[in-house]
Amino acid sequence: MKVKVLSRNPDDYLRETKRDIHKVFRNYNPVLHPFEAPREYLRALNATKLDRVFAKPFIASLDGHRDGVCCMCRHRKKLSSIFSGSCDGEIRQWNLTNRQCIRTLQGHTGFVRGLTCSADGNMFISVGDDKTIKHWNTDALSEGRDFPINTLVTKSLYTGVDHHWTEATYATCGQTVDIWNLERAEPIRVYKWGMDSVNSVRFNPVETNLCISTVVDRSIRLYDIRAAVPLNKVTLKLKSNVAVWNPMEAYVFTAANEDHNLYTFDMRKLDAAVNVHTDHTDAVLDVDYSPTGREFVSGSYDRSIRIFPVLSSGKSREVYHTKRMQRVFTVRWSADNRYILSGSDETNIRMWKARASEKLGMVTPREKAATVYNDKLKEKFAYHPQVKRIARHRHVPKSIYQAMKEKRLIKESQRKKEQNVRMHSKHGSVPRVVEKKKHIVTFQE
Amino acid sequence: SPGRMKSSEEKYNSAVKRAARYELLLTEEPGFLETEEGEESWSIDQRTIADAADIASANKHFELKLNQFGPYRIDYTRNGRHLLIGGRRGHVAAFDWITKQLTCEMNVMEAVQDVKSLCIGAFSCNLYRFNIELYTNRDVKMQCILSWVDYWVHYNFMLYNLFVTKRNQHGFLQYTDVSIGNIVSTINTKGGRLNIMCHNPHNAVVLLGHHNGSVTMWTPNQKEPVVKMLCHNTAIRALAVDQCGNYLATSGQDRKMKIYDVRMFKPLHSYQLHTGPSNLCFSQRNLLAATCQNVVQIYKDPCVQEHPYLTHRLRLPVEDVAFCPYEDVLGVGGSDSFVSLLVPGAGEANYDAFESNPNRSKKQRREWEVKALLEKIQPDMISLDPMVLSKVDHVSMERLRKDKEERMGFVEETAKFEPKHKNKGRSKSGNVEKRKQKVHGATIREQIKEEMKAKREKLLKAEESSLDQIAVVDNQTGDTTEF
């Protein structure tokens, strides 16, 4: 007769000394883990609730400017440095780790309309209402010489500037889109199409010869700087303030429009938007992409900042607002994907977390594992009504809340009216237009 | 999109494989008892087994002579470490049965019907004639749950919901949440005096055995039984459900013991014994313990074998029987003693420390308690299928689709294509989606073809009609030239 009775040797199961960690044994047999689905669901619910508890996105406010901040640019090589220009012509360079202003320069007499950093990071260029373009050298500035190395006085007003991502070229926009070389005093190429002024210009970080501009005649125009003629354009119903390229996908750009929406387009197929992002209740003034290319942040005239995912439904993931923050003129996403900077009308630049409940600072491996697990749980149960309700819940200022309600009502009544018209007219005479095509007026190759 | 679904399916499959491969790392093997030719396992008595096993196991076989305080009801804690015994005449004791260290002992000066260890905060819960009392592990009486209805007979503790369910002689079933202390629901079962109750650890439904031989299953959400099964022609004497929620063992006054498949509600096996067992208990590895008066019989594969695996005879009738989790031990509460029997192969060899850890420290217990409270399953999640939350909710989807149709005022494209189910792995969701999209593309192409055809025909028709008109004009003027 052979007998074996289960007996566990305590030496294998208990820790040897007080300083050791406890021994933990796992058995993944599902029989030992009953109620998997309800328990996971409850864990997801708790994770969502804790996410809301720990959502404290505001980090710091950088103050120092004496007039509204109207443009900002990131340093293309350093994470901790940004330049900001204000409406009284002052340009400041900030150190984000110390949250202090490194230097102040009286750049222009009038608005600073555009700021951009060169590809190698040595230089930055500013453009202002006094019809000048100024080149500044950061090495020279750090030695104490507080003046630009180059000033170009031009005939027309410029409203924006952007530097090429690899070469020593930059583009300005005003009456026309001009491509400049750093050594020349005259633009090497001028793109002119109609008599309308151009709002903004941006170079493509991936396909570096493409650039995009938004024009006052409600169109968005694409250029290849190797060609003499603009590429193509798409016209929307209202004018776009800024159009920005996706840093990961070469052909995708997002335009921030005056009709409270943002439109993501694929350059190769301009007859329909890839996505229409609604949620703002006033004109969207600035957009910036996250370095991952999956999300972007937008600042709007309605005093709020919203973060949108590029490919999902078109609703915002997050909204940031403060009582003290007035009209947001410019937003930037930091290059390490963690922070968002917003420059607004009341002279402050605010630093926010990109993910509101993220823990900054040292995270132990166990904490990290728990965070990753919770994120996956939230993603898995995201469509359950209770979890969705809690995850979606945001407090929003009263003006925005009322405006959203009104917009919803307007949209619903328009839909009903269209439905009635369709029901009472000849079959097929009132065609259905997809939302993504509805806002486009024309497009041209 | 089919690509995303395919990648998520791959991830899921690889996770399942990795979890299954973890079995290689399990350290312990379950116990066994192999008999030689001519020797029958049921004739082997406990002393022989204890002699043949090692010393640590031999110590697990002991007998406590407790002849003063009446028949004892017993309960093991969930991690199999502590044992709680309660005698009918009021003696209640809790101790670590491996080290024989007494945690607390008292006489509550009242008749004790049943004891259950709660595993959270309060250590034990005793049931008397009218009320339930909760005791911490330091003999401190925590709370006295009085009830105005006549006395409750036996109760059950469900771990993941932290409920205590009680049944009484008037046919009422009551669920109480022990962590908060509120009564979740009281159900009038209308089945007469409820003597027999057990709960299904897999999906937390309560099974009640009635005097007409039927077994009913209850959830706190419904006032009606979820399932009603007729198991015996006579009154039911005992019920037990195994850990996976697969098998239901019932015994009746007609001296039969039957095994049912509790998911399909089908009978599997039927034994005829000399009396109907008064206590039934399943172990973690699906061994079934049945007590007939003063004999304890243990069956190894209840669906297959006819003869018991082990037997043990006590002097006086048996009151209660319970398998110790994660150990090869069966505790028997008798009329004047408590006996701990060795049953090789009863307990699960490898425990999962995050579920229940027999070797846990105080800190680990506290952490576990907090996590258990956070993950406490709400009563409205209890149903016959515990995994219903992870399944697609077809009912709501239909309802939403109908609402959308009403709102939009049109019916979406009908004649949805449902691809035929294929075997051998060709019906994975990614492949199904691909097939659907192929058909969708084909229908669109056909539609476009038809439209183009219609347009072309229209154009041709227009041309023809214009040509006809010209010919007619000519005829009118008299010329008969034709084009």
PDB file of N, CA and C in Angstrom, chain A residues 323-398:
ATOM      1  N   LYS A 323     -10.673  79.010 -13.408  1.00  0.00           N
ATOM      2  CA  LYS A 323     -11.383  80.286 -13.372  1.00  0.00           C
ATOM      3  C   LYS A 323     -10.487  81.402 -13.862  1.00  0.00           C
ATOM      4  N   ARG A 324      -9.191  81.272 -13.557  1.00  0.00           N
ATOM      5  CA  ARG A 324      -8.302  82.388 -13.887  1.00  0.00           C
ATOM      6  C   ARG A 324      -7.837  82.371 -15.326  1.00  0.00           C
ATOM      7  N   MET A 325      -8.016  81.264 -16.004  1.00  0.00           N
ATOM      8  CA  MET A 325      -7.497  81.207 -17.373  1.00  0.00           C
ATOM      9  C   MET A 325      -8.535  81.771 -18.313  1.00  0.00           C
ATOM     10  N   GLN A 326      -8.162  82.803 -19.024  1.00  0.00           N
ATOM     11  CA  GLN A 326      -9.070  83.394 -20.002  1.00  0.00           C
ATOM     12  C   GLN A 326      -8.712  82.839 -21.377  1.00  0.00           C
ATOM     13  N   ARG A 327      -9.105  83.546 -22.414  1.00  0.00           N
ATOM     14  CA  ARG A 327      -8.997  83.016 -23.781  1.00  0.00           C
ATOM     15  C   ARG A 327      -7.628  82.393 -24.040  1.00  0.00           C
ATOM     16  N   VAL A 328      -7.650  81.138 -24.481  1.00  0.00           N
ATOM     17  CA  VAL A 328      -6.400  80.406 -24.679  1.00  0.00           C
ATOM     18  C   VAL A 328      -5.934  80.653 -26.102  1.00  0.00           C
ATOM     19  N   PHE A 329      -4.805  81.302 -26.246  1.00  0.00           N
ATOM     20  CA  PHE A 329      -4.336  81.636 -27.585  1.00  0.00           C
ATOM     21  C   PHE A 329      -3.412  80.581 -28.160  1.00  0.00           C
ATOM     22  N   THR A 330      -2.675  79.916 -27.317  1.00  0.00           N
ATOM     23  CA  THR A 330      -1.688  78.985 -27.868  1.00  0.00           C
ATOM     24  C   THR A 330      -1.513  77.812 -26.907  1.00  0.00           C
ATOM     25  N   VAL A 331      -1.350  76.621 -27.473  1.00  0.00           N
ATOM     26  CA  VAL A 331      -1.108  75.418 -26.670  1.00  0.00           C
ATOM     27  C   VAL A 331       0.043  74.661 -27.297  1.00  0.00           C
ATOM     28  N   ARG A 332       0.811  73.980 -26.437  1.00  0.00           N
ATOM     29  CA  ARG A 332       1.885  73.122 -26.924  1.00  0.00           C
ATOM     30  C   ARG A 332       1.916  71.866 -26.079  1.00  0.00           C
ATOM     31  N   TRP A 333       2.272  70.764 -26.718  1.00  0.00           N
ATOM     32  CA  TRP A 333       2.448  69.511 -26.004  1.00  0.00           C
ATOM     33  C   TRP A 333       3.940  69.270 -25.878  1.00  0.00           C
ATOM     34  N   SER A 334       4.432  69.003 -24.678  1.00  0.00           N
ATOM     35  CA  SER A 334       5.880  68.867 -24.503  1.00  0.00           C
ATOM     36  C   SER A 334       6.380  67.614 -25.208  1.00  0.00           C
ATOM     37  N   ALA A 335       7.646  67.635 -25.568  1.00  0.00           N
ATOM     38  CA  ALA A 335       8.171  66.579 -26.433  1.00  0.00           C
ATOM     39  C   ALA A 335       8.352  65.258 -25.727  1.00  0.00           C
ATOM     40  N   ASP A 336       8.234  65.232 -24.386  1.00  0.00           N
ATOM     41  CA  ASP A 336       8.306  63.940 -23.696  1.00  0.00           C
ATOM     42  C   ASP A 336       6.925  63.389 -23.411  1.00  0.00           C
ATOM     43  N   ASN A 337       5.910  63.972 -24.047  1.00  0.00           N
ATOM     44  CA  ASN A 337       4.553  63.443 -24.005  1.00  0.00           C
ATOM     45  C   ASN A 337       3.907  63.533 -22.631  1.00  0.00           C
ATOM     46  N   ARG A 338       4.449  64.346 -21.732  1.00  0.00           N
ATOM     47  CA  ARG A 338       3.899  64.352 -20.383  1.00  0.00           C
ATOM     48  C   ARG A 338       3.184  65.632 -20.006  1.00  0.00           C
ATOM     49  N   TYR A 339       3.573  66.743 -20.619  1.00  0.00           N
ATOM     50  CA  TYR A 339       3.027  68.019 -20.169  1.00  0.00           C
ATOM     51  C   TYR A 339       2.387  68.779 -21.305  1.00  0.00           C
ATOM     52  N   ILE A 340       1.463  69.640 -20.915  1.00  0.00           N
ATOM     53  CA  ILE A 340       0.806  70.519 -21.889  1.00  0.00           C
ATOM     54  C   ILE A 340       0.995  71.930 -21.384  1.00  0.00           C
ATOM     55  N   LEU A 341       1.337  72.814 -22.296  1.00  0.00           N
ATOM     56  CA  LEU A 341       1.511  74.213 -21.919  1.00  0.00           C
ATOM     57  C   LEU A 341       0.457  75.020 -22.636  1.00  0.00           C
ATOM     58  N   SER A 342      -0.125  75.965 -21.920  1.00  0.00           N
ATOM     59  CA  SER A 342      -1.133  76.812 -22.557  1.00  0.00           C
ATOM     60  C   SER A 342      -0.801  78.264 -22.265  1.00  0.00           C
ATOM     61  N   GLY A 343      -0.807  79.062 -23.332  1.00  0.00           N
ATOM     62  CA  GLY A 343      -0.594  80.498 -23.130  1.00  0.00           C
ATOM     63  C   GLY A 343      -1.905  81.205 -23.372  1.00  0.00           C
ATOM     64  N   SER A 344      -2.274  82.055 -22.471  1.00  0.00           N
ATOM     65  CA  SER A 344      -3.605  82.650 -22.576  1.00  0.00           C
ATOM     66  C   SER A 344      -3.577  84.153 -22.405  1.00  0.00           C
ATOM     67  N   ASP A 345      -4.757  84.699 -22.489  1.00  0.00           N
ATOM     68  CA  ASP A 345      -4.952  86.135 -22.567  1.00  0.00           C
ATOM     69  C   ASP A 345      -4.511  86.856 -21.299  1.00  0.00           C
ATOM     70  N   GLU A 346      -4.589  86.155 -20.147  1.00  0.00           N
ATOM     71  CA  GLU A 346      -4.252  86.891 -18.918  1.00  0.00           C
ATOM     72  C   GLU A 346      -2.791  86.698 -18.549  1.00  0.00           C
ATOM     73  N   THR A 347      -1.946  86.757 -19.520  1.00  0.00           N
ATOM     74  CA  THR A 347      -0.482  86.850 -19.381  1.00  0.00           C
ATOM     75  C   THR A 347       0.173  85.647 -18.726  1.00  0.00           C
ATOM     76  N   ASN A 348      -0.555  84.554 -18.485  1.00  0.00           N
ATOM     77  CA  ASN A 348       0.076  83.404 -17.850  1.00  0.00           C
ATOM     78  C   ASN A 348       0.276  82.272 -18.827  1.00  0.00           C
ATOM     79  N   ILE A 349       1.340  81.510 -18.571  1.00  0.00           N
ATOM     80  CA  ILE A 349       1.521  80.250 -19.288  1.00  0.00           C
ATOM     81  C   ILE A 349       1.321  79.169 -18.251  1.00  0.00           C
ATOM     82  N   ARG A 350       0.416  78.257 -18.511  1.00  0.00           N
ATOM     83  CA  ARG A 350       0.130  77.228 -17.517  1.00  0.00           C
ATOM     84  C   ARG A 350       0.694  75.886 -17.962  1.00  0.00           C
ATOM     85  N   MET A 351       1.185  75.164 -16.987  1.00  0.00           N
ATOM     86  CA  MET A 351       1.701  73.820 -17.254  1.00  0.00           C
ATOM     87  C   MET A 351       0.706  72.817 -16.698  1.00  0.00           C
ATOM     88  N   TRP A 352       0.291  71.859 -17.528  1.00  0.00           N
ATOM     89  CA  TRP A 352      -0.669  70.837 -17.104  1.00  0.00           C
ATOM     90  C   TRP A 352      -0.084  69.461 -17.383  1.00  0.00           C
ATOM     91  N   LYS A 353      -0.641  68.477 -16.698  1.00  0.00           N
ATOM     92  CA  LYS A 353      -0.254  67.106 -17.007  1.00  0.00           C
ATOM     93  C   LYS A 353      -1.050  66.639 -18.209  1.00  0.00           C
ATOM     94  N   ALA A 354      -0.408  65.870 -19.086  1.00  0.00           N
ATOM     95  CA  ALA A 354      -1.156  65.340 -20.225  1.00  0.00           C
ATOM     96  C   ALA A 354      -2.141  64.267 -19.796  1.00  0.00           C
ATOM     97  N   ARG A 355      -1.776  63.490 -18.822  1.00  0.00           N
ATOM     98  CA  ARG A 355      -2.723  62.502 -18.273  1.00  0.00           C
ATOM     99  C   ARG A 355      -2.975  62.908 -16.835  1.00  0.00           C
ATOM    100  N   ALA A 356      -4.188  63.308 -16.538  1.00  0.00           N
ATOM    101  CA  ALA A 356      -4.458  64.046 -15.310  1.00  0.00           C
ATOM    102  C   ALA A 356      -4.166  63.275 -14.040  1.00  0.00           C
ATOM    103  N   SER A 357      -4.273  61.956 -14.039  1.00  0.00           N
ATOM    104  CA  SER A 357      -4.054  61.229 -12.791  1.00  0.00           C
ATOM    105  C   SER A 357      -2.721  60.504 -12.791  1.00  0.00           C
ATOM    106  N   GLU A 358      -1.830  60.911 -13.681  1.00  0.00           N
ATOM    107  CA  GLU A 358      -0.532  60.259 -13.725  1.00  0.00           C
ATOM    108  C   GLU A 358       0.280  60.691 -12.527  1.00  0.00           C
ATOM    109  N   LYS A 359       1.098  59.795 -11.980  1.00  0.00           N
ATOM    110  CA  LYS A 359       1.963  60.183 -10.888  1.00  0.00           C
ATOM    111  C   LYS A 359       3.294  60.623 -11.476  1.00  0.00           C
ATOM    112  N   LEU A 360       3.679  61.853 -11.208  1.00  0.00           N
ATOM    113  CA  LEU A 360       4.987  62.321 -11.661  1.00  0.00           C
ATOM    114  C   LEU A 360       6.014  61.891 -10.642  1.00  0.00           C
ATOM    115  N   GLY A 361       7.254  61.850 -11.035  1.00  0.00           N
ATOM    116  CA  GLY A 361       8.267  61.492 -10.061  1.00  0.00           C
ATOM    117  C   GLY A 361       8.521  60.000 -10.040  1.00  0.00           C
ATOM    118  N   MET A 362       9.233  59.567  -9.005  1.00  0.00           N
ATOM    119  CA  MET A 362       9.665  58.171  -8.908  1.00  0.00           C
ATOM    120  C   MET A 362       8.466  57.245  -8.757  1.00  0.00           C
ATOM    121  N   VAL A 363       8.429  56.239  -9.610  1.00  0.00           N
ATOM    122  CA  VAL A 363       7.356  55.259  -9.511  1.00  0.00           C
ATOM    123  C   VAL A 363       8.012  53.904  -9.308  1.00  0.00           C
ATOM    124  N   THR A 364       7.683  53.229  -8.197  1.00  0.00           N
ATOM    125  CA  THR A 364       8.310  51.932  -7.934  1.00  0.00           C
ATOM    126  C   THR A 364       7.749  50.893  -8.912  1.00  0.00           C
ATOM    127  N   PRO A 365       8.482  49.789  -9.131  1.00  0.00           N
ATOM    128  CA  PRO A 365       8.000  48.802 -10.098  1.00  0.00           C
ATOM    129  C   PRO A 365       6.629  48.237  -9.771  1.00  0.00           C
ATOM    130  N   ARG A 366       6.336  48.067  -8.475  1.00  0.00           N
ATOM    131  CA  ARG A 366       5.016  47.548  -8.128  1.00  0.00           C
ATOM    132  C   ARG A 366       3.925  48.543  -8.456  1.00  0.00           C
ATOM    133  N   GLU A 367       4.219  49.825  -8.191  1.00  0.00           N
ATOM    134  CA  GLU A 367       3.250  50.874  -8.535  1.00  0.00           C
ATOM    135  C   GLU A 367       3.002  50.884 -10.034  1.00  0.00           C
ATOM    136  N   LYS A 368       4.106  50.775 -10.773  1.00  0.00           N
ATOM    137  CA  LYS A 368       3.997  50.806 -12.230  1.00  0.00           C
ATOM    138  C   LYS A 368       3.153  49.642 -12.717  1.00  0.00           C
ATOM    139  N   ALA A 369       3.401  48.446 -12.127  1.00  0.00           N
ATOM    140  CA  ALA A 369       2.633  47.268 -12.542  1.00  0.00           C
ATOM    141  C   ALA A 369       1.157  47.468 -12.219  1.00  0.00           C
ATOM    142  N   ALA A 370       0.869  48.030 -11.050  1.00  0.00           N
ATOM    143  CA  ALA A 370      -0.523  48.270 -10.684  1.00  0.00           C
ATOM    144  C   ALA A 370      -1.168  49.275 -11.626  1.00  0.00           C
ATOM    145  N   THR A 371      -0.426  50.322 -11.984  1.00  0.00           N
ATOM    146  CA  THR A 371      -0.980  51.338 -12.897  1.00  0.00           C
ATOM    147  C   THR A 371      -1.284  50.729 -14.254  1.00  0.00           C
ATOM    148  N   VAL A 372      -0.339  49.907 -14.743  1.00  0.00           N
ATOM    149  CA  VAL A 372      -0.545  49.293 -16.060  1.00  0.00           C
ATOM    150  C   VAL A 372      -1.769  48.377 -16.028  1.00  0.00           C
ATOM    151  N   TYR A 373      -1.898  47.593 -14.933  1.00  0.00           N
ATOM    152  CA  TYR A 373      -3.038  46.694 -14.794  1.00  0.00           C
ATOM    153  C   TYR A 373      -4.342  47.483 -14.767  1.00  0.00           C
ATOM    154  N   ASN A 374      -4.348  48.575 -13.989  1.00  0.00           N
ATOM    155  CA  ASN A 374      -5.572  49.374 -13.905  1.00  0.00           C
ATOM    156  C   ASN A 374      -5.945  49.990 -15.245  1.00  0.00           C
ATOM    157  N   ASP A 375      -4.927  50.431 -15.982  1.00  0.00           N
ATOM    158  CA  ASP A 375      -5.216  51.023 -17.297  1.00  0.00           C
ATOM    159  C   ASP A 375      -5.855  49.996 -18.220  1.00  0.00           C
ATOM    160  N   LYS A 376      -5.308  48.778 -18.168  1.00  0.00           N
ATOM    161  CA  LYS A 376      -5.854  47.739 -19.041  1.00  0.00           C
ATOM    162  C   LYS A 376      -7.277  47.387 -18.630  1.00  0.00           C
ATOM    163  N   LEU A 377      -7.541  47.360 -17.326  1.00  0.00           N
ATOM    164  CA  LEU A 377      -8.887  47.068 -16.842  1.00  0.00           C
ATOM    165  C   LEU A 377      -9.867  48.128 -17.310  1.00  0.00           C
ATOM    166  N   LYS A 378      -9.439  49.392 -17.194  1.00  0.00           N
ATOM    167  CA  LYS A 378     -10.327  50.482 -17.602  1.00  0.00           C
ATOM    168  C   LYS A 378     -10.638  50.382 -19.089  1.00  0.00           C
ATOM    169  N   GLU A 379      -9.604  49.977 -19.851  1.00  0.00           N
ATOM    170  CA  GLU A 379      -9.816  49.849 -21.286  1.00  0.00           C
ATOM    171  C   GLU A 379     -10.749  48.688 -21.595  1.00  0.00           C
ATOM    172  N   LYS A 380     -10.602  47.587 -20.824  1.00  0.00           N
ATOM    173  CA  LYS A 380     -11.405  46.401 -21.111  1.00  0.00           C
ATOM    174  C   LYS A 380     -12.881  46.654 -20.822  1.00  0.00           C
ATOM    175  N   PHE A 381     -13.173  47.341 -19.741  1.00  0.00           N
ATOM    176  CA  PHE A 381     -14.570  47.533 -19.353  1.00  0.00           C
ATOM    177  C   PHE A 381     -15.077  48.913 -19.714  1.00  0.00           C
ATOM    178  N   ALA A 382     -14.421  49.583 -20.665  1.00  0.00           N
ATOM    179  CA  ALA A 382     -14.752  50.975 -20.940  1.00  0.00           C
ATOM    180  C   ALA A 382     -16.173  51.169 -21.426  1.00  0.00           C
ATOM    181  N   TYR A 383     -16.786  50.140 -22.009  1.00  0.00           N
ATOM    182  CA  TYR A 383     -18.106  50.338 -22.598  1.00  0.00           C
ATOM    183  C   TYR A 383     -19.234  49.987 -21.651  1.00  0.00           C
ATOM    184  N   HIS A 384     -18.931  49.435 -20.481  1.00  0.00           N
ATOM    185  CA  HIS A 384     -20.001  49.163 -19.523  1.00  0.00           C
ATOM    186  C   HIS A 384     -20.561  50.487 -19.025  1.00  0.00           C
ATOM    187  N   PRO A 385     -21.880  50.596 -18.922  1.00  0.00           N
ATOM    188  CA  PRO A 385     -22.481  51.914 -18.675  1.00  0.00           C
ATOM    189  C   PRO A 385     -22.003  52.598 -17.407  1.00  0.00           C
ATOM    190  N   GLN A 386     -21.833  51.836 -16.312  1.00  0.00           N
ATOM    191  CA  GLN A 386     -21.421  52.493 -15.074  1.00  0.00           C
ATOM    192  C   GLN A 386     -19.999  53.020 -15.185  1.00  0.00           C
ATOM    193  N   VAL A 387     -19.134  52.206 -15.758  1.00  0.00           N
ATOM    194  CA  VAL A 387     -17.739  52.609 -15.890  1.00  0.00           C
ATOM    195  C   VAL A 387     -17.632  53.799 -16.834  1.00  0.00           C
ATOM    196  N   LYS A 388     -18.403  53.756 -17.914  1.00  0.00           N
ATOM    197  CA  LYS A 388     -18.350  54.831 -18.907  1.00  0.00           C
ATOM    198  C   LYS A 388     -18.840  56.136 -18.307  1.00  0.00           C
ATOM    199  N   ARG A 389     -19.874  56.026 -17.483  1.00  0.00           N
ATOM    200  CA  ARG A 389     -20.438  57.236 -16.866  1.00  0.00           C
ATOM    201  C   ARG A 389     -19.416  57.911 -15.977  1.00  0.00           C
ATOM    202  N   ILE A 390     -18.707  57.116 -15.182  1.00  0.00           N
ATOM    203  CA  ILE A 390     -17.734  57.699 -14.262  1.00  0.00           C
ATOM    204  C   ILE A 390     -16.527  58.224 -15.021  1.00  0.00           C
ATOM    205  N   ALA A 391     -16.099  57.502 -16.042  1.00  0.00           N
ATOM    206  CA  ALA A 391     -14.892  57.925 -16.760  1.00  0.00           C
ATOM    207  C   ALA A 391     -15.139  59.200 -17.550  1.00  0.00           C
ATOM    208  N   ARG A 392     -16.371  59.389 -17.975  1.00  0.00           N
ATOM    209  CA  ARG A 392     -16.681  60.524 -18.843  1.00  0.00           C
ATOM    210  C   ARG A 392     -16.927  61.795 -18.037  1.00  0.00           C
ATOM    211  N   HIS A 393     -17.197  61.647 -16.756  1.00  0.00           N
ATOM    212  CA  HIS A 393     -17.699  62.764 -15.967  1.00  0.00           C
ATOM    213  C   HIS A 393     -16.629  63.823 -15.761  1.00  0.00           C
ATOM    214  N   ARG A 394     -16.893  65.057 -16.197  1.00  0.00           N
ATOM    215  CA  ARG A 394     -15.966  66.152 -15.959  1.00  0.00           C
ATOM    216  C   ARG A 394     -16.750  67.364 -15.501  1.00  0.00           C
ATOM    217  N   HIS A 395     -16.165  68.103 -14.606  1.00  0.00           N
ATOM    218  CA  HIS A 395     -16.787  69.374 -14.254  1.00  0.00           C
ATOM    219  C   HIS A 395     -16.336  70.425 -15.245  1.00  0.00           C
ATOM    220  N   VAL A 396     -17.264  71.232 -15.646  1.00  0.00           N
ATOM    221  CA  VAL A 396     -16.997  72.180 -16.719  1.00  0.00           C
ATOM    222  C   VAL A 396     -17.630  73.514 -16.295  1.00  0.00           C
ATOM    223  N   PRO A 397     -17.011  74.654 -16.601  1.00  0.00           N
ATOM    224  CA  PRO A 397     -17.584  75.919 -16.147  1.00  0.00           C
ATOM    225  C   PRO A 397     -18.987  76.125 -16.696  1.00  0.00           C
ATOM    226  N   LYS A 398     -19.745  76.929 -15.981  1.00  0.00           N
ATOM    227  CA  LYS A 398     -21.167  77.051 -16.289  1.00  0.00           C
ATOM    228  C   LYS A 398     -21.397  77.536 -17.718  1.00  0.00           C
TER     229      LYS A 398
END
